[in-house]
Amino acid sequence: MTDTATALGTHRVPADLPTRIQHYIDGESVDSIDGDTFDVLDPVTNDTYLQAAAGKKADVDRAVASARRAFTDGQWPRMLPRERSRVLHRIADIVESRDARLAELESFDSGLPITQALGQARRAAENFRFFADLIVAQTDDAFKVPGRQLNYVNRKPIGVAGLITPWNTPFMLESWKLGPALATGNTVVLKPAEFTPLSASLWAGIFEEAGLPNGVFNLVNGLGEDAGDALVKHPDVPLISFTGESSTGQLIFANAAPFLKGLSMELGGKSPAIVFADADLDAAIDATIFGVFSLNGERCTAGSRILVQREVYDEFVERYAAQASRVVVGYPHDPATEVGALVHPEHYEKVMSYVELGKTEGRLVAGGGRPDGFPTGNFVQPTVFADVAPEARIFQEEIFGPVVAITPFDTWQDALALANDTKYGLAAYLWTNDLKGAHNFAQSIEAGMVWLNSNNVRDLRTPFGGVKASGLGHEGGYRSIDFYTDQQAVHITLGESHNPTFGKN
């Protein structure tokens, strides 16, 4: 990266950054119809580094019309699965070949540490490759009544999929939706998060080079209340896939209801990591440090509530606080950095308000402010609060930053009650050597995903999603195929028809 970037003091800015980003509609880069733009900020300096086109209803209408034409008149939905698969594999190849540049831009735009951004770029390629393979291997049900009837399921793409993506790991999460939506033959309109539009702007060139027909992919930048709202309410968009906070998910649910749209929503989380006295403490501490401080703490599945059995509680807190204090905060481009800059000053202020609140709700044992040597930008020390009561706001509410609450428990029953004592239900992590007990405990946790003695190691074939306020529906593997297709049952009579007779006499 040293030959593609220039240093400004100790902050590195990638070379050849654009100064403006446009929409991408029907194979062309275009400005907003009204010419409006919005500022995009560098999270290290909070200076504006580019202007992005600010989409409104008219721009969304234009993008949806393009996607609708490509669906009704174009070749993409009518291609054989193998033909679409080849295009998706080319997309994956291109993404893999450019992973260093993608990571550089993603790190700069979002504040993620460069080493973690590089991993996200590689995961994006794998998402396309996974769904490229899955769509070819897809099989559907067939049932027969011998000599009388044959029944089979015919899958069909639904139409224009509206994809609304968040600002944390944006490129990878866009691929998580684009891959299955395109693999199944739909056309799409993508509305990326306004805080981080830089890496999303690269999709157009990647898709063109891979041979995706014009109109199949369209992108409209803009604010959620403008472009996102118009996409959700558009009558020609039958599907909305959204990843973001729960309050926005509630609004989308309400606005989509009059149209009876298909919805897949992966929302917020306040996931517990439960450490029992018989756990391998070395592994549990490493995993729970990584689980809340990786990706700057800006991750939906972060184990931001750590519940520790009282027999090992004091030792765990002491060791955890000491290790958290050694987590390296630094500039996003530095390979040594483990926590970079939060994405935006608005989010920084939110996280810091929780840090100040936490000082009244728990015992501060690590962090608690801005790190030394970073007088500007959205930098927060990895912050640890111990002895946090379950009614505390830092226990109940999603902070989405490098802040963790640690709470003691006595029995398995206590741990389960604490684990389920929030409105969220996305993920949970168990650390114990009692695997029989762990399996039984896992089934009682109100969470869409549970990891036993593991930290968020995912298999793309498994469902991803939450319960309660953490989401609606699941994606991943065949669940994604289900969401992006209509399943039409076809019934064929093989022998004589067996119809009741009405009206002969």
Short mmCIF file of C-alpha atoms in Angstrom, two decimals:
data_model
loop_
_atom_site.label_atom_id
_atom_site.label_comp_id
_atom_site.label_asym_id
_atom_site.label_seq_id
_atom_site.Cartn_x
_atom_site.Cartn_y
_atom_site.Cartn_z
CA MET A 1 0.00 0.00 0.00
CA THR A 2 2.91 2.38 0.39
CA ASP A 3 3.09 2.96 -3.36
CA THR A 4 -0.63 3.76 -3.65
CA ALA A 5 -0.98 6.16 -0.77
CA THR A 6 0.48 9.38 0.51
CA ALA A 7 1.06 10.29 4.12
CA LEU A 8 -0.44 13.41 5.70
CA GLY A 9 1.43 13.56 8.98
CA THR A 10 0.65 10.23 10.59
CA HIS A 11 -2.66 9.80 8.75
CA ARG A 12 -2.49 8.08 5.39
CA VAL A 13 -4.87 9.02 2.58
CA PRO A 14 -5.23 6.61 -0.36
CA ALA A 15 -4.12 7.81 -3.76
CA ASP A 16 -6.63 8.60 -6.50
CA LEU A 17 -9.57 9.21 -4.21
CA PRO A 18 -12.64 10.50 -6.04
CA THR A 19 -13.94 13.93 -5.11
CA ARG A 20 -17.53 13.07 -6.07
CA ILE A 21 -19.67 9.95 -6.24
CA GLN A 22 -22.69 9.60 -8.50
CA HIS A 23 -25.59 7.20 -8.68
CA TYR A 24 -25.37 4.25 -11.09
CA ILE A 25 -28.58 3.69 -13.06
CA ASP A 26 -29.13 1.62 -16.20
CA GLY A 27 -25.41 1.26 -16.84
CA GLU A 28 -24.56 4.96 -16.42
CA SER A 29 -23.15 7.12 -13.65
CA VAL A 30 -25.56 10.01 -13.12
CA ASP A 31 -26.10 12.94 -10.77
CA SER A 32 -29.25 13.41 -8.76
CA ILE A 33 -32.09 14.84 -10.81
CA ASP A 34 -32.20 17.89 -8.53
CA GLY A 35 -28.39 18.12 -8.38
CA ASP A 36 -28.31 17.74 -4.60
CA THR A 37 -25.27 16.25 -2.81
CA PHE A 38 -24.15 15.42 0.72
CA ASP A 39 -20.76 15.47 2.46
CA VAL A 40 -18.77 12.33 3.20
CA LEU A 41 -16.28 12.61 6.06
CA ASP A 42 -12.87 11.10 6.75
CA PRO A 43 -13.38 9.49 10.20
CA VAL A 44 -9.81 10.26 11.29
CA THR A 45 -10.05 14.01 10.69
CA ASN A 46 -13.83 14.50 10.26
CA ASP A 47 -13.01 16.64 7.23
CA THR A 48 -15.16 16.36 4.12
CA TYR A 49 -13.26 14.45 1.45
CA LEU A 50 -15.93 14.00 -1.20
CA GLN A 51 -19.46 14.92 -2.26
CA ALA A 52 -21.95 12.16 -3.00
CA ALA A 53 -25.12 12.50 -5.03
CA ALA A 54 -28.10 12.76 -2.67
CA GLY A 55 -30.86 10.59 -4.07
CA LYS A 56 -34.51 11.44 -3.61
CA LYS A 57 -37.77 9.85 -4.72
CA ALA A 58 -37.25 10.86 -8.36
CA ASP A 59 -33.84 9.17 -8.47
CA VAL A 60 -35.21 6.02 -6.84
CA ASP A 61 -38.08 6.01 -9.34
CA ARG A 62 -35.56 6.16 -12.17
CA ALA A 63 -33.46 3.35 -10.72
CA VAL A 64 -36.47 1.12 -10.07
CA ALA A 65 -37.73 1.70 -13.63
CA SER A 66 -34.34 0.60 -14.94
CA ALA A 67 -34.32 -2.51 -12.76
CA ARG A 68 -37.91 -3.30 -13.69
CA ARG A 69 -37.16 -3.11 -17.43
CA ALA A 70 -34.15 -5.39 -16.96
CA PHE A 71 -36.37 -7.86 -15.14
CA THR A 72 -39.36 -7.88 -17.48
CA ASP A 73 -37.55 -7.48 -20.82
CA GLY A 74 -33.93 -8.43 -20.16
CA GLN A 75 -32.03 -11.68 -20.35
CA TRP A 76 -30.78 -11.95 -16.76
CA PRO A 77 -33.87 -13.61 -15.17
CA ARG A 78 -34.11 -15.95 -18.17
CA MET A 79 -30.54 -17.20 -18.12
CA LEU A 80 -29.80 -20.73 -17.05
CA PRO A 81 -28.43 -20.91 -13.50
CA ARG A 82 -25.05 -21.97 -14.88
CA GLU A 83 -24.85 -18.83 -17.03
CA ARG A 84 -25.57 -16.57 -14.09
CA SER A 85 -23.12 -18.58 -12.01
CA ARG A 86 -20.31 -17.84 -14.46
CA VAL A 87 -20.92 -14.10 -14.13
CA LEU A 88 -20.91 -14.33 -10.33
CA HIS A 89 -17.65 -16.28 -10.37
CA ARG A 90 -16.11 -13.56 -12.54
CA ILE A 91 -17.29 -10.99 -10.02
CA ALA A 92 -15.61 -12.99 -7.25
CA ASP A 93 -12.39 -13.23 -9.26
CA ILE A 94 -12.32 -9.46 -9.81
CA VAL A 95 -13.00 -8.71 -6.13
CA GLU A 96 -10.23 -11.10 -5.07
CA SER A 97 -7.77 -9.55 -7.50
CA ARG A 98 -8.44 -6.08 -6.05
CA ASP A 99 -8.65 -6.96 -2.39
CA ALA A 100 -5.79 -4.68 -1.33
CA ARG A 101 -7.33 -1.61 -3.01
CA LEU A 102 -10.81 -2.46 -1.73
CA ALA A 103 -9.47 -2.85 1.80
CA GLU A 104 -7.54 0.42 1.55
CA LEU A 105 -10.66 2.35 0.53
CA GLU A 106 -12.90 0.57 3.02
CA SER A 107 -10.46 1.24 5.86
CA PHE A 108 -10.16 4.91 4.95
CA ASP A 109 -13.92 5.43 4.53
CA SER A 110 -15.10 3.51 7.60
CA GLY A 111 -12.15 3.78 10.03
CA LEU A 112 -11.76 -0.01 10.22
CA PRO A 113 -8.23 -1.34 10.82
CA ILE A 114 -6.67 -2.27 7.48
CA THR A 115 -6.03 -5.89 8.46
CA GLN A 116 -9.71 -6.38 9.30
CA ALA A 117 -10.87 -4.54 6.16
CA LEU A 118 -8.73 -6.88 4.07
CA GLY A 119 -10.55 -9.84 5.58
CA GLN A 120 -13.89 -8.27 4.70
CA ALA A 121 -12.89 -7.83 1.05
CA ARG A 122 -11.97 -11.51 0.83
CA ARG A 123 -15.25 -12.50 2.47
CA ALA A 124 -17.11 -10.45 -0.14
CA ALA A 125 -15.54 -12.52 -2.91
CA GLU A 126 -16.41 -15.72 -1.08
CA ASN A 127 -20.05 -14.63 -0.74
CA PHE A 128 -20.37 -14.35 -4.53
CA ARG A 129 -18.57 -17.63 -5.07
CA PHE A 130 -20.77 -19.42 -2.54
CA PHE A 131 -24.04 -18.33 -4.15
CA ALA A 132 -22.65 -18.92 -7.65
CA ASP A 133 -22.13 -22.55 -6.67
CA LEU A 134 -25.33 -22.88 -4.66
CA ILE A 135 -27.63 -21.73 -7.46
CA VAL A 136 -26.26 -24.43 -9.76
CA ALA A 137 -26.60 -27.12 -7.11
CA GLN A 138 -30.09 -25.98 -6.08
CA THR A 139 -32.68 -28.76 -6.01
CA ASP A 140 -36.37 -28.46 -5.30
CA ASP A 141 -39.03 -30.77 -3.95
CA ALA A 142 -41.00 -33.19 -6.08
CA PHE A 143 -43.74 -35.46 -4.71
CA LYS A 144 -45.73 -38.08 -6.48
CA VAL A 145 -48.78 -40.17 -5.79
CA PRO A 146 -47.99 -43.24 -7.93
CA GLY A 147 -50.25 -43.50 -10.95
CA ARG A 148 -52.31 -40.49 -9.94
CA GLN A 149 -50.43 -37.24 -9.43
CA LEU A 150 -47.04 -35.54 -9.70
CA ASN A 151 -46.29 -32.36 -7.72
CA TYR A 152 -43.15 -30.28 -8.04
CA VAL A 153 -41.84 -26.89 -6.94
CA ASN A 154 -40.81 -24.33 -9.53
CA ARG A 155 -38.67 -21.43 -8.26
CA LYS A 156 -38.87 -18.07 -9.96
CA PRO A 157 -37.11 -14.75 -9.31
CA ILE A 158 -39.50 -12.25 -7.76
CA GLY A 159 -38.52 -8.95 -9.39
CA VAL A 160 -36.71 -5.85 -8.19
CA ALA A 161 -34.98 -6.36 -4.84
CA GLY A 162 -34.38 -3.27 -2.72
CA LEU A 163 -31.16 -3.65 -0.73
CA ILE A 164 -30.42 -1.24 2.12
CA THR A 165 -27.04 -1.77 3.73
CA PRO A 166 -25.24 -0.41 6.82
CA TRP A 167 -22.00 1.49 7.31
CA ASN A 168 -20.14 -1.19 9.25
CA THR A 169 -18.20 -3.52 6.91
CA PRO A 170 -20.25 -2.07 4.02
CA PHE A 171 -18.63 -3.80 1.03
CA MET A 172 -18.88 -7.26 2.56
CA LEU A 173 -22.46 -6.78 3.73
CA GLU A 174 -23.46 -5.48 0.30
CA SER A 175 -22.05 -8.68 -1.22
CA TRP A 176 -24.05 -10.74 1.29
CA LYS A 177 -27.25 -9.34 -0.27
CA LEU A 178 -26.14 -8.80 -3.87
CA GLY A 179 -24.86 -12.38 -4.26
CA PRO A 180 -28.11 -14.27 -3.65
CA ALA A 181 -30.35 -11.58 -5.15
CA LEU A 182 -28.46 -11.72 -8.45
CA ALA A 183 -27.84 -15.47 -8.39
CA THR A 184 -31.57 -16.15 -8.29
CA GLY A 185 -32.27 -13.90 -11.29
CA ASN A 186 -33.59 -10.77 -9.63
CA THR A 187 -32.55 -7.24 -10.50
CA VAL A 188 -31.56 -4.86 -7.72
CA VAL A 189 -31.49 -1.31 -6.46
CA LEU A 190 -28.83 -0.83 -3.76
CA LYS A 191 -29.03 2.02 -1.26
CA PRO A 192 -25.72 2.05 0.66
CA ALA A 193 -25.26 3.82 3.98
CA GLU A 194 -24.61 7.52 3.60
CA PHE A 195 -21.67 7.48 6.03
CA THR A 196 -19.67 5.03 3.86
CA PRO A 197 -20.50 5.20 0.13
CA LEU A 198 -16.93 4.87 -1.17
CA SER A 199 -16.54 1.12 -1.56
CA ALA A 200 -20.10 0.73 -2.87
CA SER A 201 -19.17 2.98 -5.79
CA LEU A 202 -16.77 0.27 -6.98
CA TRP A 203 -19.50 -2.27 -7.68
CA ALA A 204 -20.51 -0.67 -10.99
CA GLY A 205 -17.10 -1.14 -12.58
CA ILE A 206 -16.76 -4.66 -11.17
CA PHE A 207 -20.15 -5.70 -12.54
CA GLU A 208 -19.52 -4.15 -15.96
CA GLU A 209 -16.20 -5.96 -16.26
CA ALA A 210 -17.82 -9.25 -15.22
CA GLY A 211 -20.51 -8.93 -17.90
CA LEU A 212 -23.61 -8.18 -15.83
CA PRO A 213 -26.23 -6.70 -18.21
CA ASN A 214 -27.12 -3.03 -17.87
CA GLY A 215 -30.06 -2.33 -15.57
CA VAL A 216 -29.62 -5.48 -13.48
CA PHE A 217 -27.66 -3.54 -10.86
CA ASN A 218 -28.56 0.02 -9.90
CA LEU A 219 -27.25 2.14 -7.03
CA VAL A 220 -28.77 5.24 -5.46
CA ASN A 221 -26.87 7.09 -2.76
CA GLY A 222 -28.67 9.27 -0.28
CA LEU A 223 -30.05 9.67 3.21
CA GLY A 224 -32.21 6.96 4.70
CA GLU A 225 -35.17 9.27 5.17
CA ASP A 226 -35.06 10.21 1.49
CA ALA A 227 -33.65 7.49 -0.76
CA GLY A 228 -34.19 4.61 1.66
CA ASP A 229 -37.75 5.64 2.42
CA ALA A 230 -38.60 6.00 -1.27
CA LEU A 231 -37.19 2.54 -2.01
CA VAL A 232 -39.20 0.92 0.79
CA LYS A 233 -42.42 2.60 -0.36
CA HIS A 234 -41.99 1.97 -4.09
CA PRO A 235 -44.83 -0.21 -5.42
CA ASP A 236 -42.58 -1.94 -7.98
CA VAL A 237 -40.11 -3.20 -5.34
CA PRO A 238 -41.61 -6.40 -3.87
CA LEU A 239 -38.58 -7.26 -1.68
CA ILE A 240 -36.61 -5.28 0.90
CA SER A 241 -33.50 -6.67 2.57
CA PHE A 242 -32.27 -4.37 5.33
CA THR A 243 -29.42 -4.49 7.79
CA GLY A 244 -29.31 -1.76 10.42
CA GLU A 245 -30.63 -0.63 13.77
CA SER A 246 -33.88 -1.93 15.22
CA SER A 247 -35.71 1.41 15.32
CA THR A 248 -35.13 1.89 11.58
CA GLY A 249 -36.28 -1.69 11.04
CA GLN A 250 -39.56 -0.90 12.80
CA LEU A 251 -40.10 2.09 10.50
CA ILE A 252 -39.36 0.00 7.41
CA PHE A 253 -41.77 -2.68 8.64
CA ALA A 254 -44.54 -0.09 9.00
CA ASN A 255 -43.87 1.58 5.64
CA ALA A 256 -43.69 -1.73 3.78
CA ALA A 257 -46.88 -3.10 5.33
CA PRO A 258 -49.37 -1.47 2.91
CA PHE A 259 -47.59 -3.17 0.01
CA LEU A 260 -47.23 -6.58 1.75
CA LYS A 261 -43.57 -6.66 0.72
CA GLY A 262 -41.23 -9.50 1.49
CA LEU A 263 -38.92 -8.36 4.29
CA SER A 264 -35.62 -9.69 5.57
CA MET A 265 -34.24 -7.55 8.37
CA GLU A 266 -31.09 -8.15 10.38
CA LEU A 267 -31.25 -5.61 13.17
CA GLY A 268 -29.47 -4.71 16.39
CA GLY A 269 -28.01 -6.85 19.11
CA LYS A 270 -26.83 -6.87 22.71
CA SER A 271 -25.36 -10.34 22.66
CA PRO A 272 -24.26 -12.12 25.84
CA ALA A 273 -21.00 -13.98 26.21
CA ILE A 274 -21.45 -16.38 29.12
CA VAL A 275 -18.33 -17.65 30.87
CA PHE A 276 -18.77 -20.53 33.30
CA ALA A 277 -16.30 -21.39 36.03
CA ASP A 278 -15.07 -24.50 34.23
CA ALA A 279 -14.26 -22.66 31.02
CA ASP A 280 -10.80 -22.31 29.52
CA LEU A 281 -10.26 -18.75 30.73
CA ASP A 282 -7.37 -18.04 28.37
CA ALA A 283 -9.51 -18.90 25.34
CA ALA A 284 -12.58 -17.17 26.75
CA ILE A 285 -10.71 -13.92 27.43
CA ASP A 286 -9.09 -13.88 24.00
CA ALA A 287 -12.42 -14.56 22.29
CA THR A 288 -14.44 -12.04 24.27
CA ILE A 289 -11.79 -9.34 23.79
CA PHE A 290 -11.90 -9.94 20.05
CA GLY A 291 -15.67 -10.33 20.05
CA VAL A 292 -16.35 -6.81 21.28
CA PHE A 293 -13.31 -4.80 20.12
CA SER A 294 -12.80 -6.14 16.59
CA LEU A 295 -14.33 -4.01 13.82
CA ASN A 296 -14.06 -1.12 16.31
CA GLY A 297 -16.94 -2.66 18.27
CA GLU A 298 -19.22 -1.66 15.41
CA ARG A 299 -20.64 -5.13 14.85
CA CYS A 300 -24.15 -6.44 15.35
CA THR A 301 -22.98 -9.75 16.83
CA ALA A 302 -20.57 -8.19 19.34
CA GLY A 303 -20.57 -9.97 22.70
CA SER A 304 -20.99 -6.68 24.51
CA ARG A 305 -22.45 -8.20 27.70
CA ILE A 306 -20.09 -10.63 29.39
CA LEU A 307 -21.68 -12.76 32.11
CA VAL A 308 -19.12 -14.49 34.34
CA GLN A 309 -19.71 -17.10 37.03
CA ARG A 310 -18.83 -15.71 40.43
CA GLU A 311 -16.15 -18.31 41.25
CA VAL A 312 -13.90 -16.91 38.52
CA TYR A 313 -15.37 -13.41 38.26
CA ASP A 314 -12.63 -11.41 40.00
CA GLU A 315 -9.86 -13.19 38.13
CA PHE A 316 -11.67 -12.76 34.82
CA VAL A 317 -12.29 -9.03 35.34
CA GLU A 318 -8.69 -8.37 36.36
CA ARG A 319 -7.24 -10.25 33.40
CA TYR A 320 -9.81 -8.92 30.93
CA ALA A 321 -9.22 -5.29 31.94
CA ALA A 322 -5.45 -5.69 31.69
CA GLN A 323 -5.68 -7.22 28.21
CA ALA A 324 -8.22 -4.65 27.02
CA SER A 325 -5.83 -1.91 28.11
CA ARG A 326 -3.20 -3.41 25.79
CA VAL A 327 -5.46 -3.41 22.70
CA VAL A 328 -3.76 -1.18 20.14
CA VAL A 329 -5.69 1.91 19.08
CA GLY A 330 -4.23 3.48 15.97
CA TYR A 331 -4.68 4.94 12.54
CA PRO A 332 -6.75 2.67 10.30
CA HIS A 333 -4.01 2.21 7.68
CA ASP A 334 -1.45 0.88 10.22
CA PRO A 335 -1.22 -2.95 10.21
CA ALA A 336 -0.54 -2.88 13.96
CA THR A 337 -3.88 -1.19 14.68
CA GLU A 338 -6.53 -3.33 16.40
CA VAL A 339 -9.12 -0.58 17.00
CA GLY A 340 -9.32 2.30 14.54
CA ALA A 341 -11.57 5.34 14.31
CA LEU A 342 -15.34 5.16 14.69
CA VAL A 343 -17.18 5.83 11.48
CA HIS A 344 -18.63 9.33 12.02
CA PRO A 345 -18.69 12.13 14.61
CA GLU A 346 -22.40 11.56 15.24
CA HIS A 347 -21.71 7.95 16.15
CA TYR A 348 -18.64 8.94 18.18
CA GLU A 349 -20.77 11.28 20.29
CA LYS A 350 -23.32 8.52 20.85
CA VAL A 351 -20.68 6.03 21.99
CA MET A 352 -18.97 8.57 24.24
CA SER A 353 -22.31 9.42 25.85
CA TYR A 354 -22.64 5.77 26.83
CA VAL A 355 -19.08 5.77 28.17
CA GLU A 356 -19.96 8.71 30.45
CA LEU A 357 -23.22 7.02 31.45
CA GLY A 358 -21.34 3.82 32.22
CA LYS A 359 -19.21 5.64 34.78
CA THR A 360 -22.41 6.05 36.83
CA GLU A 361 -23.69 2.50 36.17
CA GLY A 362 -20.63 0.32 36.64
CA ARG A 363 -17.04 0.18 37.83
CA LEU A 364 -14.67 1.47 35.16
CA VAL A 365 -11.72 -0.93 34.93
CA ALA A 366 -10.24 -0.01 31.52
CA GLY A 367 -10.44 2.85 29.06
CA GLY A 368 -13.14 5.41 29.49
CA GLY A 369 -12.18 8.21 27.13
CA ARG A 370 -10.14 9.37 24.16
CA PRO A 371 -6.77 7.61 23.81
CA ASP A 372 -3.57 9.58 24.21
CA GLY A 373 -2.02 10.85 21.01
CA PHE A 374 -5.29 11.29 19.12
CA PRO A 375 -6.56 14.79 19.86
CA THR A 376 -8.94 14.75 16.89
CA GLY A 377 -11.00 12.17 15.05
CA ASN A 378 -13.39 9.52 16.29
CA PHE A 379 -11.05 7.52 18.52
CA VAL A 380 -12.30 5.76 21.67
CA GLN A 381 -10.30 3.72 24.14
CA PRO A 382 -11.44 0.09 24.52
CA THR A 383 -13.63 0.56 27.58
CA VAL A 384 -14.61 -2.03 30.19
CA PHE A 385 -17.19 -1.67 32.96
CA ALA A 386 -17.50 -4.31 35.69
CA ASP A 387 -20.23 -4.96 38.28
CA VAL A 388 -22.93 -3.77 35.87
CA ALA A 389 -26.49 -4.37 37.05
CA PRO A 390 -28.97 -5.87 34.56
CA GLU A 391 -31.21 -2.82 34.71
CA ALA A 392 -28.35 -0.51 33.66
CA ARG A 393 -28.71 1.10 30.25
CA ILE A 394 -25.20 -0.03 29.25
CA PHE A 395 -26.43 -3.60 29.92
CA GLN A 396 -29.70 -3.19 28.03
CA GLU A 397 -28.98 -0.88 25.08
CA GLU A 398 -26.89 -1.40 21.97
CA ILE A 399 -23.85 0.90 22.08
CA PHE A 400 -22.17 -0.32 18.86
CA GLY A 401 -18.70 0.68 19.89
CA PRO A 402 -15.67 -0.62 21.84
CA VAL A 403 -17.51 -0.73 25.16
CA VAL A 404 -18.31 -3.83 27.22
CA ALA A 405 -20.26 -4.52 30.42
CA ILE A 406 -19.29 -7.40 32.72
CA THR A 407 -21.81 -8.86 35.19
CA PRO A 408 -21.47 -11.75 37.68
CA PHE A 409 -23.85 -14.69 38.06
CA ASP A 410 -24.09 -17.66 40.42
CA THR A 411 -26.06 -20.49 38.80
CA TRP A 412 -26.95 -21.65 35.29
CA GLN A 413 -30.49 -20.42 35.96
CA ASP A 414 -29.16 -16.97 36.85
CA ALA A 415 -27.04 -16.90 33.70
CA LEU A 416 -30.00 -17.81 31.51
CA ALA A 417 -32.21 -15.14 33.06
CA LEU A 418 -29.51 -12.50 32.53
CA ALA A 419 -28.78 -13.65 28.98
CA ASN A 420 -32.44 -13.32 27.98
CA ASP A 421 -33.01 -10.06 29.86
CA THR A 422 -32.90 -7.66 26.89
CA LYS A 423 -35.20 -6.89 23.97
CA TYR A 424 -32.53 -8.23 21.57
CA GLY A 425 -31.86 -11.78 20.48
CA LEU A 426 -29.22 -11.93 17.76
CA ALA A 427 -26.27 -13.99 19.04
CA ALA A 428 -24.90 -15.62 22.17
CA TYR A 429 -21.57 -17.18 23.13
CA LEU A 430 -21.05 -19.93 25.72
CA TRP A 431 -17.74 -20.84 27.33
CA THR A 432 -17.76 -24.08 29.32
CA ASN A 433 -16.32 -27.60 29.23
CA ASP A 434 -19.71 -29.09 30.15
CA LEU A 435 -20.84 -29.68 26.59
CA LYS A 436 -23.98 -31.59 27.54
CA GLY A 437 -25.06 -28.70 29.73
CA ALA A 438 -24.04 -26.20 27.06
CA HIS A 439 -26.23 -27.81 24.41
CA ASN A 440 -29.23 -27.74 26.73
CA PHE A 441 -28.45 -24.17 27.80
CA ALA A 442 -28.12 -23.04 24.18
CA GLN A 443 -31.62 -24.22 23.35
CA SER A 444 -33.06 -22.00 26.10
CA ILE A 445 -31.28 -18.83 25.00
CA GLU A 446 -33.42 -16.38 23.06
CA ALA A 447 -30.95 -15.85 20.23
CA GLY A 448 -30.90 -16.65 16.54
CA MET A 449 -27.31 -17.90 16.68
CA VAL A 450 -25.27 -19.51 19.48
CA TRP A 451 -21.57 -20.29 19.50
CA LEU A 452 -20.16 -22.85 21.93
CA ASN A 453 -16.49 -22.30 22.83
CA SER A 454 -16.11 -20.38 19.59
CA ASN A 455 -16.16 -16.80 18.45
CA ASN A 456 -18.38 -16.06 15.48
CA VAL A 457 -16.90 -18.63 13.11
CA ARG A 458 -19.54 -18.88 10.40
CA ASP A 459 -20.55 -21.46 7.82
CA LEU A 460 -22.28 -19.73 4.90
CA ARG A 461 -24.74 -22.61 4.62
CA THR A 462 -26.28 -21.84 8.01
CA PRO A 463 -29.06 -19.30 8.69
CA PHE A 464 -28.05 -15.83 9.86
CA GLY A 465 -30.59 -13.76 11.76
CA GLY A 466 -32.10 -12.99 15.13
CA VAL A 467 -35.24 -13.13 17.20
CA LYS A 468 -37.15 -10.52 19.21
CA ALA A 469 -35.93 -7.00 18.31
CA SER A 470 -32.90 -8.37 16.46
CA GLY A 471 -34.59 -9.21 13.22
CA LEU A 472 -37.19 -10.68 10.96
CA GLY A 473 -36.35 -13.70 8.83
CA HIS A 474 -33.01 -15.34 8.11
CA GLU A 475 -30.52 -15.21 5.28
CA GLY A 476 -27.65 -17.50 4.39
CA GLY A 477 -27.55 -20.69 2.36
CA TYR A 478 -30.94 -21.90 1.17
CA ARG A 479 -32.70 -19.34 3.38
CA SER A 480 -31.41 -16.63 1.05
CA ILE A 481 -32.59 -18.59 -1.97
CA ASP A 482 -36.02 -18.90 -0.34
CA PHE A 483 -36.23 -15.16 0.31
CA TYR A 484 -35.28 -14.07 -3.21
CA THR A 485 -37.54 -16.54 -5.06
CA ASP A 486 -41.22 -17.37 -5.36
CA GLN A 487 -41.91 -21.04 -4.81
CA GLN A 488 -44.61 -22.10 -7.20
CA ALA A 489 -46.24 -25.50 -6.68
CA VAL A 490 -47.22 -27.29 -9.91
CA HIS A 491 -49.69 -30.19 -9.73
CA ILE A 492 -50.16 -32.67 -12.58
CA THR A 493 -52.81 -35.38 -12.80
CA LEU A 494 -51.32 -38.56 -14.24
CA GLY A 495 -54.33 -40.87 -14.27
CA GLU A 496 -58.01 -40.22 -14.45
CA SER A 497 -59.14 -36.96 -12.92
CA HIS A 498 -61.00 -37.40 -9.68
CA ASN A 499 -63.37 -34.48 -9.55
CA PRO A 500 -66.56 -34.16 -7.53
CA THR A 501 -69.57 -33.67 -9.82
CA PHE A 502 -71.72 -30.62 -9.24
CA GLY A 503 -74.79 -29.52 -11.17
CA LYS A 504 -75.56 -32.53 -13.39
CA ASN A 505 -79.08 -32.98 -12.06
#
